[in-house]
Coordinates of C-alpha atoms in Angstrom, one line a residue:
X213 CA -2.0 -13.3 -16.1
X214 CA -5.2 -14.3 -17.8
X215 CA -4.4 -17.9 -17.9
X216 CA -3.8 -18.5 -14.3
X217 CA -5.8 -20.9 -12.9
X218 CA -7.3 -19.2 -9.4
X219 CA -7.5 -22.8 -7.6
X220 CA -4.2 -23.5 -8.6
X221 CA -2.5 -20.2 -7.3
X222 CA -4.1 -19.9 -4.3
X223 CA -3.2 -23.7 -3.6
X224 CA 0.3 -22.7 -4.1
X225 CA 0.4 -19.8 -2.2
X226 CA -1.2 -21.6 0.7
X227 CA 1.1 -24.6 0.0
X228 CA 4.1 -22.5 0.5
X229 CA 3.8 -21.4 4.0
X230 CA 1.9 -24.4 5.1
X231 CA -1.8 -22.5 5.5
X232 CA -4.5 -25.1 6.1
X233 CA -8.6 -23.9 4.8
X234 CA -9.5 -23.9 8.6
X235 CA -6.7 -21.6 9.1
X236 CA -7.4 -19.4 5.9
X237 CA -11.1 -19.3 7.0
X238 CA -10.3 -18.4 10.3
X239 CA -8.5 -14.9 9.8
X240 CA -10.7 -13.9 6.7
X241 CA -14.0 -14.4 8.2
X242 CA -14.7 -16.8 5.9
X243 CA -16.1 -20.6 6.4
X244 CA -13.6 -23.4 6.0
X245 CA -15.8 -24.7 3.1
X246 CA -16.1 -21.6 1.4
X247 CA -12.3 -21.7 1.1
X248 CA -11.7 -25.4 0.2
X249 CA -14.6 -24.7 -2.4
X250 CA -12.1 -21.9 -3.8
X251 CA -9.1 -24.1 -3.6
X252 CA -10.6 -27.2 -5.1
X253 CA -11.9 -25.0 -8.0
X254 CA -16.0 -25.4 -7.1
X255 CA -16.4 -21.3 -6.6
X256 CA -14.4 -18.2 -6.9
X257 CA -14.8 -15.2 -4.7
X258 CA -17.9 -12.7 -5.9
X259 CA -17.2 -9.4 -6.2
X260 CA -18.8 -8.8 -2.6
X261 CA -16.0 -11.0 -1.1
X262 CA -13.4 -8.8 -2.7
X263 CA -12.4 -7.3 0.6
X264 CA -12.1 -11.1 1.9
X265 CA -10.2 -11.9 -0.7
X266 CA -7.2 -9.2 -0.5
X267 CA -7.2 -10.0 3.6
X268 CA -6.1 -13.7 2.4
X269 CA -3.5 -12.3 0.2
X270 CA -2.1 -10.6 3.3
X271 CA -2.4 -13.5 5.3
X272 CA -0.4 -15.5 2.5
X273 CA 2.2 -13.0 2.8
X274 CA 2.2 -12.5 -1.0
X275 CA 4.2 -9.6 -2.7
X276 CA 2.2 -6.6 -4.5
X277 CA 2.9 -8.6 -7.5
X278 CA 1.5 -11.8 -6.0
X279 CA -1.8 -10.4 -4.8
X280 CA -2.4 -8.3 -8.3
X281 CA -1.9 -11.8 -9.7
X282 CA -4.4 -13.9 -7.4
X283 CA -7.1 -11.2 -7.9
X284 CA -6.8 -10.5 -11.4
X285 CA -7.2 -14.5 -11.4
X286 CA -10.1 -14.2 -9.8
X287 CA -11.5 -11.4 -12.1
X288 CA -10.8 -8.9 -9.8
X289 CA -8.4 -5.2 -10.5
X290 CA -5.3 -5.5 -8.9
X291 CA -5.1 -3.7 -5.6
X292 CA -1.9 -2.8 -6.3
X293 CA -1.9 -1.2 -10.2
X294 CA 1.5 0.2 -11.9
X295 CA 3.6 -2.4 -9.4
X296 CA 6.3 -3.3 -11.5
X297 CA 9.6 -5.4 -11.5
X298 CA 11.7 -3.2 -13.4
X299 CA 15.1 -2.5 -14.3
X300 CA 17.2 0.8 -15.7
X301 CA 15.2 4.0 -15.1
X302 CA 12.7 4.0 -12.0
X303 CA 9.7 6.5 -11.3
X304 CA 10.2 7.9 -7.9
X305 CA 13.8 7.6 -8.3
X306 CA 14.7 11.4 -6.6
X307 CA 12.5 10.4 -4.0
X308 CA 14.2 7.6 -3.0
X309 CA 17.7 9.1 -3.6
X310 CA 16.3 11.5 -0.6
X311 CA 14.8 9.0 1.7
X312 CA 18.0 6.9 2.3
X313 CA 20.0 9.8 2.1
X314 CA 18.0 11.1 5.1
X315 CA 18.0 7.7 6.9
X316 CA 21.5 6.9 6.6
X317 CA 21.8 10.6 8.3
X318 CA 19.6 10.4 11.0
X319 CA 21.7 10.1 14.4
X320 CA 21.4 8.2 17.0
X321 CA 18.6 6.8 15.4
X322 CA 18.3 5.9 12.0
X323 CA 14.8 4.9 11.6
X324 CA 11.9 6.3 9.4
X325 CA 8.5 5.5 8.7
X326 CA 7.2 5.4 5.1
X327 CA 3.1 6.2 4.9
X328 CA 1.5 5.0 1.8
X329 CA -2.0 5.7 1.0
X330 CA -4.1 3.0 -0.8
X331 CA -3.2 1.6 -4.4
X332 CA 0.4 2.1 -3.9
X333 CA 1.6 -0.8 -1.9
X334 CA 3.4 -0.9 1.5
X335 CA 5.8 0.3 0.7
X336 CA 5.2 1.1 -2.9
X337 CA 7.5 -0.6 -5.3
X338 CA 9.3 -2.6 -2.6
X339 CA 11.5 -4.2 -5.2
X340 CA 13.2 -0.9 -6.2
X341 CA 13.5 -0.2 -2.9
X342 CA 15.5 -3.3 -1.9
X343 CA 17.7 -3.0 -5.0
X344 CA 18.6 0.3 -4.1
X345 CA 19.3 -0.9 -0.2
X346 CA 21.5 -3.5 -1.5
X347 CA 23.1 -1.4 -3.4
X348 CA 24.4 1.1 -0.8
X349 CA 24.3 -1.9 2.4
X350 CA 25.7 -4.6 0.6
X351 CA 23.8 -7.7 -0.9
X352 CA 23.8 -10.0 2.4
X353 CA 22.8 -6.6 5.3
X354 CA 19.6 -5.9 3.8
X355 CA 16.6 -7.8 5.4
X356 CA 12.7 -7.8 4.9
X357 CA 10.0 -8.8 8.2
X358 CA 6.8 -9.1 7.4
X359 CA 5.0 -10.1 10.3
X360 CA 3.0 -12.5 10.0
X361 CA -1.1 -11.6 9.5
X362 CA -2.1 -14.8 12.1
X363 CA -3.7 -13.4 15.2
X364 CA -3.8 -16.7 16.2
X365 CA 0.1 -17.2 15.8
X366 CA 1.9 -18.0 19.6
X367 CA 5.6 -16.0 20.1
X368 CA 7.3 -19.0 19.0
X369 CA 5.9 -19.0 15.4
X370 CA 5.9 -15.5 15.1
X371 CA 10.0 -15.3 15.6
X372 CA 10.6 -18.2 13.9
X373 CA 8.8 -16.9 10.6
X374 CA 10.3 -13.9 11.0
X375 CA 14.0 -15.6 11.7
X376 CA 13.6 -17.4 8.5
X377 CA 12.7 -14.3 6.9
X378 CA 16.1 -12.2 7.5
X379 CA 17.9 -15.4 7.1
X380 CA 18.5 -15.8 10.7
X381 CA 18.6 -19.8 10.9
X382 CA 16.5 -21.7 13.3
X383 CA 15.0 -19.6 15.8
X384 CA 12.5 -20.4 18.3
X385 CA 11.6 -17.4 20.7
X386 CA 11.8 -13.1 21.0
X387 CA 15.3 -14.0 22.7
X388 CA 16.8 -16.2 19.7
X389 CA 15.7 -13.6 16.7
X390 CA 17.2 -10.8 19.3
X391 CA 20.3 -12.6 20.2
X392 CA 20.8 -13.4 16.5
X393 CA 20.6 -10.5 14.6
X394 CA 22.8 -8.9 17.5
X395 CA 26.0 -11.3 17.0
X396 CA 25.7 -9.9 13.2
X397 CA 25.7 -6.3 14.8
X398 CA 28.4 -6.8 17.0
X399 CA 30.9 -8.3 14.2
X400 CA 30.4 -4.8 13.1
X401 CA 28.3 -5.2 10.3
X402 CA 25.6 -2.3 9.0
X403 CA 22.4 -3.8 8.4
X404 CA 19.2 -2.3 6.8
X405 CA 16.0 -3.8 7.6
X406 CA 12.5 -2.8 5.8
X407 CA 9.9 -3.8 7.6
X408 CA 6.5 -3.9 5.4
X409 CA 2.8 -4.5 7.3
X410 CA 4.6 -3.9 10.9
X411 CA 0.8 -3.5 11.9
X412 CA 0.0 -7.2 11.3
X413 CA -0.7 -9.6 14.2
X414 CA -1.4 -9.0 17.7
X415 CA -0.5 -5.7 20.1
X416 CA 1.9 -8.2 22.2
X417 CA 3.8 -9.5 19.9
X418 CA 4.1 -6.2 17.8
X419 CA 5.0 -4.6 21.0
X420 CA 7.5 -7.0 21.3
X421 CA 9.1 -6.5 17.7
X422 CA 8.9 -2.9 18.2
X423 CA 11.0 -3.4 21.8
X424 CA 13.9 -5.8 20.2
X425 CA 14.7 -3.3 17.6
X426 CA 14.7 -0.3 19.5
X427 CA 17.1 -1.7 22.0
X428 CA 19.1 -3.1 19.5
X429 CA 19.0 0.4 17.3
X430 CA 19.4 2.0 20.6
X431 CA 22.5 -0.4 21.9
X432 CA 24.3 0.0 18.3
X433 CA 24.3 3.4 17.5
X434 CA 24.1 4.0 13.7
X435 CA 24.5 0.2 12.9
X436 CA 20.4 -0.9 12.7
X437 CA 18.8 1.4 10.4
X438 CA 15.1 0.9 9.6
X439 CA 12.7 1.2 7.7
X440 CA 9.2 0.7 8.7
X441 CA 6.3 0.9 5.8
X442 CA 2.4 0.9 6.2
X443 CA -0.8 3.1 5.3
X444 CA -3.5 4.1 7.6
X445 CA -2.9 1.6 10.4
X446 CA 0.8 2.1 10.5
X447 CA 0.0 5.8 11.1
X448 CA -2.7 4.6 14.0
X449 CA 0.0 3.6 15.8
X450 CA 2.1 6.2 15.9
X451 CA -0.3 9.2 16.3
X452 CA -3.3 7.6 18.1
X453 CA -1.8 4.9 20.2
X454 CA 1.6 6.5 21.2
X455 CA 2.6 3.6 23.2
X456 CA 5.1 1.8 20.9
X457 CA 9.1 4.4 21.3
X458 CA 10.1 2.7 18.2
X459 CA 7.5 4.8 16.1
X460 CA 7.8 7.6 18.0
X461 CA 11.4 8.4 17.9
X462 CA 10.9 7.5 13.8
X463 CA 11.3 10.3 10.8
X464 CA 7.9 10.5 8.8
X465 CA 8.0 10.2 5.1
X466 CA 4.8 10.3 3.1
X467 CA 5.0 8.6 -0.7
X468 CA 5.1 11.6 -2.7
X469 CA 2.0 12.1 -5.3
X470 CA 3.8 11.3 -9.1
X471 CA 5.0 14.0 -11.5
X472 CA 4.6 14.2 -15.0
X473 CA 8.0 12.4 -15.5
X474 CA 7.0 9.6 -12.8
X475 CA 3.9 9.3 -15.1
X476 CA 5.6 9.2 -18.4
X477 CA 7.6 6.3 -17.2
X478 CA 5.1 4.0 -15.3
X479 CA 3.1 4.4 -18.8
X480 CA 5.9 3.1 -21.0
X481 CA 6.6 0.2 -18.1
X482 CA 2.9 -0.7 -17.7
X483 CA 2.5 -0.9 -22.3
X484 CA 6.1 -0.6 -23.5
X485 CA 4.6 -1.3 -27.0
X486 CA 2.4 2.1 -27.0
X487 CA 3.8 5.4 -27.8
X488 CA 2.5 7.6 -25.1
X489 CA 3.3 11.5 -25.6
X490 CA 3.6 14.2 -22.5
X491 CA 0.3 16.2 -23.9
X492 CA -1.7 13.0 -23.0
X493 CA 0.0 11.1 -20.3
X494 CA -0.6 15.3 -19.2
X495 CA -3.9 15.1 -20.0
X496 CA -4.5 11.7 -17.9
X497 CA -3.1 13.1 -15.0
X498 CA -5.1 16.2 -14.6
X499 CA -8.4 13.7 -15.4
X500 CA -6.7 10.8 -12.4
X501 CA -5.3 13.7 -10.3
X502 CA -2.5 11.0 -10.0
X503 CA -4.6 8.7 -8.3
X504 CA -2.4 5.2 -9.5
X505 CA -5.6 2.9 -10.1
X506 CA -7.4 5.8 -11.7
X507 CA -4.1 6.3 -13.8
X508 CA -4.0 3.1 -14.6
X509 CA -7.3 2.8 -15.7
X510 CA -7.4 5.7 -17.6
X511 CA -4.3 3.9 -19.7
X512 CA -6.4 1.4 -20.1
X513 CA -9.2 2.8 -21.6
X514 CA -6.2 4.7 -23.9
X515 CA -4.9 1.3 -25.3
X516 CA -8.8 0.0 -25.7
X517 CA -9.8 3.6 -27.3
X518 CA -6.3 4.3 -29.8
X519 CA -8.3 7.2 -31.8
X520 CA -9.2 9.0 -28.5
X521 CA -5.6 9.6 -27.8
X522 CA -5.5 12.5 -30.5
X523 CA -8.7 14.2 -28.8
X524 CA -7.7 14.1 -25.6
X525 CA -8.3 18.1 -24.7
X526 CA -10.3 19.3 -22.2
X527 CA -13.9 19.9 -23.1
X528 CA -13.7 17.9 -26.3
X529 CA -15.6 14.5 -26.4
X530 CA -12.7 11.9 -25.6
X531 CA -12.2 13.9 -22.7
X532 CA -15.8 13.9 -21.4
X533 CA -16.0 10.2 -22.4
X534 CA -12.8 9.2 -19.9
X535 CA -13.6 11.3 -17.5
X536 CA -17.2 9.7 -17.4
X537 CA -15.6 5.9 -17.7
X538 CA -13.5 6.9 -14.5
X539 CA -15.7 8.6 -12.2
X540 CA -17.6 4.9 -12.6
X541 CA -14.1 3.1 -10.9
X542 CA -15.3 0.2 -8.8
X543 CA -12.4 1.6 -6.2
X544 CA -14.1 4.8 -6.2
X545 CA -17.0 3.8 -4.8
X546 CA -15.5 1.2 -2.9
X547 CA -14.2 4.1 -0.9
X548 CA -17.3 6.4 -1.1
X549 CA -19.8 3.6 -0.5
X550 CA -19.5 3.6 3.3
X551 CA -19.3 7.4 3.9
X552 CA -22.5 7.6 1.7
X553 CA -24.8 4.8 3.4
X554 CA -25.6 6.1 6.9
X555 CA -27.3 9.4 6.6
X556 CA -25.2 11.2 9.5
X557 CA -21.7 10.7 7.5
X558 CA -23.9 11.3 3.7
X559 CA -24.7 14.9 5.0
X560 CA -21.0 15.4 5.9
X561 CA -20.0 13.9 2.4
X562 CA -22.3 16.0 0.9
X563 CA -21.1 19.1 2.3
X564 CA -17.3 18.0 1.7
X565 CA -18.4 17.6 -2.2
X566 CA -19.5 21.0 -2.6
X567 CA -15.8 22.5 -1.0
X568 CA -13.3 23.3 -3.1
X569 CA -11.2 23.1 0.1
X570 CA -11.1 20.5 2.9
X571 CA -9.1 22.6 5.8
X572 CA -5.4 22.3 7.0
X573 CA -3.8 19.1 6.3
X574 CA -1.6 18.1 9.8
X575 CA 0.4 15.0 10.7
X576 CA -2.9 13.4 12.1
X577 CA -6.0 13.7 11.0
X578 CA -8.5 13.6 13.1
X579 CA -12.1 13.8 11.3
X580 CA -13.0 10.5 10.3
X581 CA -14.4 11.2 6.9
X582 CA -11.1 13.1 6.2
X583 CA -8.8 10.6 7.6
X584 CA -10.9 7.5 5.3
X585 CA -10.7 9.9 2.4
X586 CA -7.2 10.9 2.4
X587 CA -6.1 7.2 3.4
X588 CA -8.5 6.1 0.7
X589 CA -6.2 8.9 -2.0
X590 CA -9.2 10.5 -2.7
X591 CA -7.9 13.7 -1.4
X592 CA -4.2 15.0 -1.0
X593 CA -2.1 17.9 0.3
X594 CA -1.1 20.9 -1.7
X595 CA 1.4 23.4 -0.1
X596 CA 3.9 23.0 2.9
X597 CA 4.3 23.7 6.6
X598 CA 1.2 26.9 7.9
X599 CA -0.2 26.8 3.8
X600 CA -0.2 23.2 3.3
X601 CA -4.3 22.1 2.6
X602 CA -6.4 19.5 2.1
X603 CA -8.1 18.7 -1.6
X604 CA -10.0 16.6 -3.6
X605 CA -7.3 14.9 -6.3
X606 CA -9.3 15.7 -9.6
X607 CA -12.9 16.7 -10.7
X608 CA -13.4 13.2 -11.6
X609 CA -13.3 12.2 -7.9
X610 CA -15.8 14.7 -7.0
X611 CA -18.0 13.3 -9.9
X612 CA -17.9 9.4 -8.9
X613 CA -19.0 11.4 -5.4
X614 CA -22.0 12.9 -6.1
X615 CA -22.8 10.2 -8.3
X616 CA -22.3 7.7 -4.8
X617 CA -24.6 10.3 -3.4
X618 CA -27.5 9.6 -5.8
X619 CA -27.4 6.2 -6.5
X620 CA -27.4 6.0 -2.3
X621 CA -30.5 8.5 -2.5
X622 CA -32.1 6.8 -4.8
X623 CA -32.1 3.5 -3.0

């Protein structure tokens, strides 16, 4: 909201779980006075400190809603565009429909990861998802972990946030969140648990997390089922690490790239007052290639631009005008910025510019440009199984590319 005080949110935020400046400072890589000089309303974070910024929203725990709302107080995009609390219809509804259908029949193990890449939220559109858990579970079986971010946090913290968090009561070690969720299991109960930013916090007590659940999953058949949400890191684990049998034995689900009707819908949710037609929200996708902040952006621009909306055709000057204003995204080339720097990776970016098509898409990538691109939801799969390949999203990605390329150059 545009009248939000920055100072004052953040001082709530950090009021609410009891998270002092030193503490803040500490797991942000910040200084302590920097912080208090934030929360006492002396500074706000420049737009170098963006990055800083959005690791304090994860530290806070905040929702996708809360973070949008502490950045866009601090004059910042929000990380997490087209995140809305909505009722009635829902974009992505078919693709949920299939993703708890799938869950609820995966035996003996009902546990799935959801992969997200960046802009959508982890998971995107977690309140939907919870609705629709409650829904089918029952309003008192669904719960939500999310670790907390603190490296610094000892076991005993750790359970006890994350006790309070499923409701659990008062508990004070691994043992006491274990033995407590397990008396609900063995009255019988079915309980679904989403787990958002399972990635957060140290390897030991993550490792310790990851063992409770699977023995309980594995102990009561059919009972447990999870759901465990992240991006890049989340997919770290699994693929590169290997170490952890709860994400191993777990069904991978990618958030699926938004159709025309997934579109049409987040456009009337995001300006309910606008009258947005198929032939341009159509138009806007082929210029975002889907791309949610792009999207976004580009419906923006739309509200600010009313005329344009008429000349929205390919090759006319509305067209060339958006496609210009998006290829200039400050998330583009927050993306593009450190594969264009060092001159080994620019050469490599180059080259992946000029390709029309990036090579087979697999479970893991491997490069590292590919992997920060595709993570970054500047390139995306088209086809399945043997066919499925990697691409750019849109032309207007490639632009705000090359034109990373030559502003790099020219330094």
């Amino acid at each position: 909201m545009a009248t939000d005080s920055f100072a004052d949110l953040l001082s709530i935020y950090m009021r609410r779980i009891r998270a002092s400046a030193s503490g803040v400072a500490t797991e942000i890589g910040l200084s302590r006075e920097a912080v208090n000089n934030w929360r006492n309303g002396i500074s706000v974070p420049n737009p170098r400190s963006r990055d800083k910024l959005v690791a304090c929203t994860r530290y806070l725990r905040l929702t996708e809603s809360e973070a949008n709302r502490l950045l866009n107080a601090a004059g910042f995009a929000p990380e997490f565009p087209l995140q809305a609390e909505t009722t009635g219809a829902q974009p992505f509804a078919a693709f949920q429909d299939k993703l708890f259908a799938q869950l609820a029949q995966a035996m003996p193990y009902p546990i799935a990861l959801l992969l997200s890449p960046a802009h959508w939220g982890q998971p995107p559109f977690r309140n939907e998802l919870l609705q629709r858990a409650r829904a089918q579970y029952g309003e008192g079986s669904v719960l939500h972990i999310q670790p907390p971010f603190s490296v610094s946090a000892v076991p005993a913290e750790y359970f006890a946030a994350i006790g309070r968090q499923c409701g659990l009561g008062d508990v004070a070690s691994d043992y006491e969140f274990e033995h407590a969720l397990e008396r609900r299991l063995l009255a019988g109960e079915r309980i679904f648990c989403l787990v958002s930013r399972f990635e957060q916090g140290t390897p030991a007590l993550r490792e310790t997390l990851a063992g409770i659940l699977r023995s309980l999953s594995e102990m009561h058949s059919g009972r447990l089922h999870l759901l465990l949400c992240g991006g890049e890191a989340l997919a770290d684990l699994k693929y590169r690490s290997g170490d952890l049998s709860l994400l191993n034995i777990a069904q991978v689900h990618h958030w699926p790239d938004p159709g025309l009707a997934d579109l049409m819908q987040l456009a009337h949710l995001r300006w309910p007052d606008t009258a947005w037609t198929e032939p341009v929200v159509a138009a806007l996708q082929t210029l975002s290639g889907g791309h949610p902040a792009l999207f976004e952006e580009g419906l923006q621009w739309l509200v600010d631009h009313p005329v344009a909306s008429s000349d929205l055709t390919e090759g006319q000057a509305a067209w060339t005008a958006l496609r210009t204003h998006l290829a200039s995204s400050p998330r583009l080339w927050q993306t593009f910025l450190p594969l264009a720097q060092p001159p080994a990776s620019r050469a490599r970016l180059q080259q992946l510019l000029q390709a029309d098509e990036l090579g087979h898409a697999r479970p893991y990538l491997q490069d590292d440009e590919l992997r920060r691109l595709f993570w970054g939801n500047l390139i995306h799969v088209r086809g399945t199984g043997e066919a499925a390949r990697l691409h750019w999203r849109c032309a207007t990605i490639r632009d705000a590319g090359f034109m990373v390329l030559d502003s790099c150059l020219a330094d």
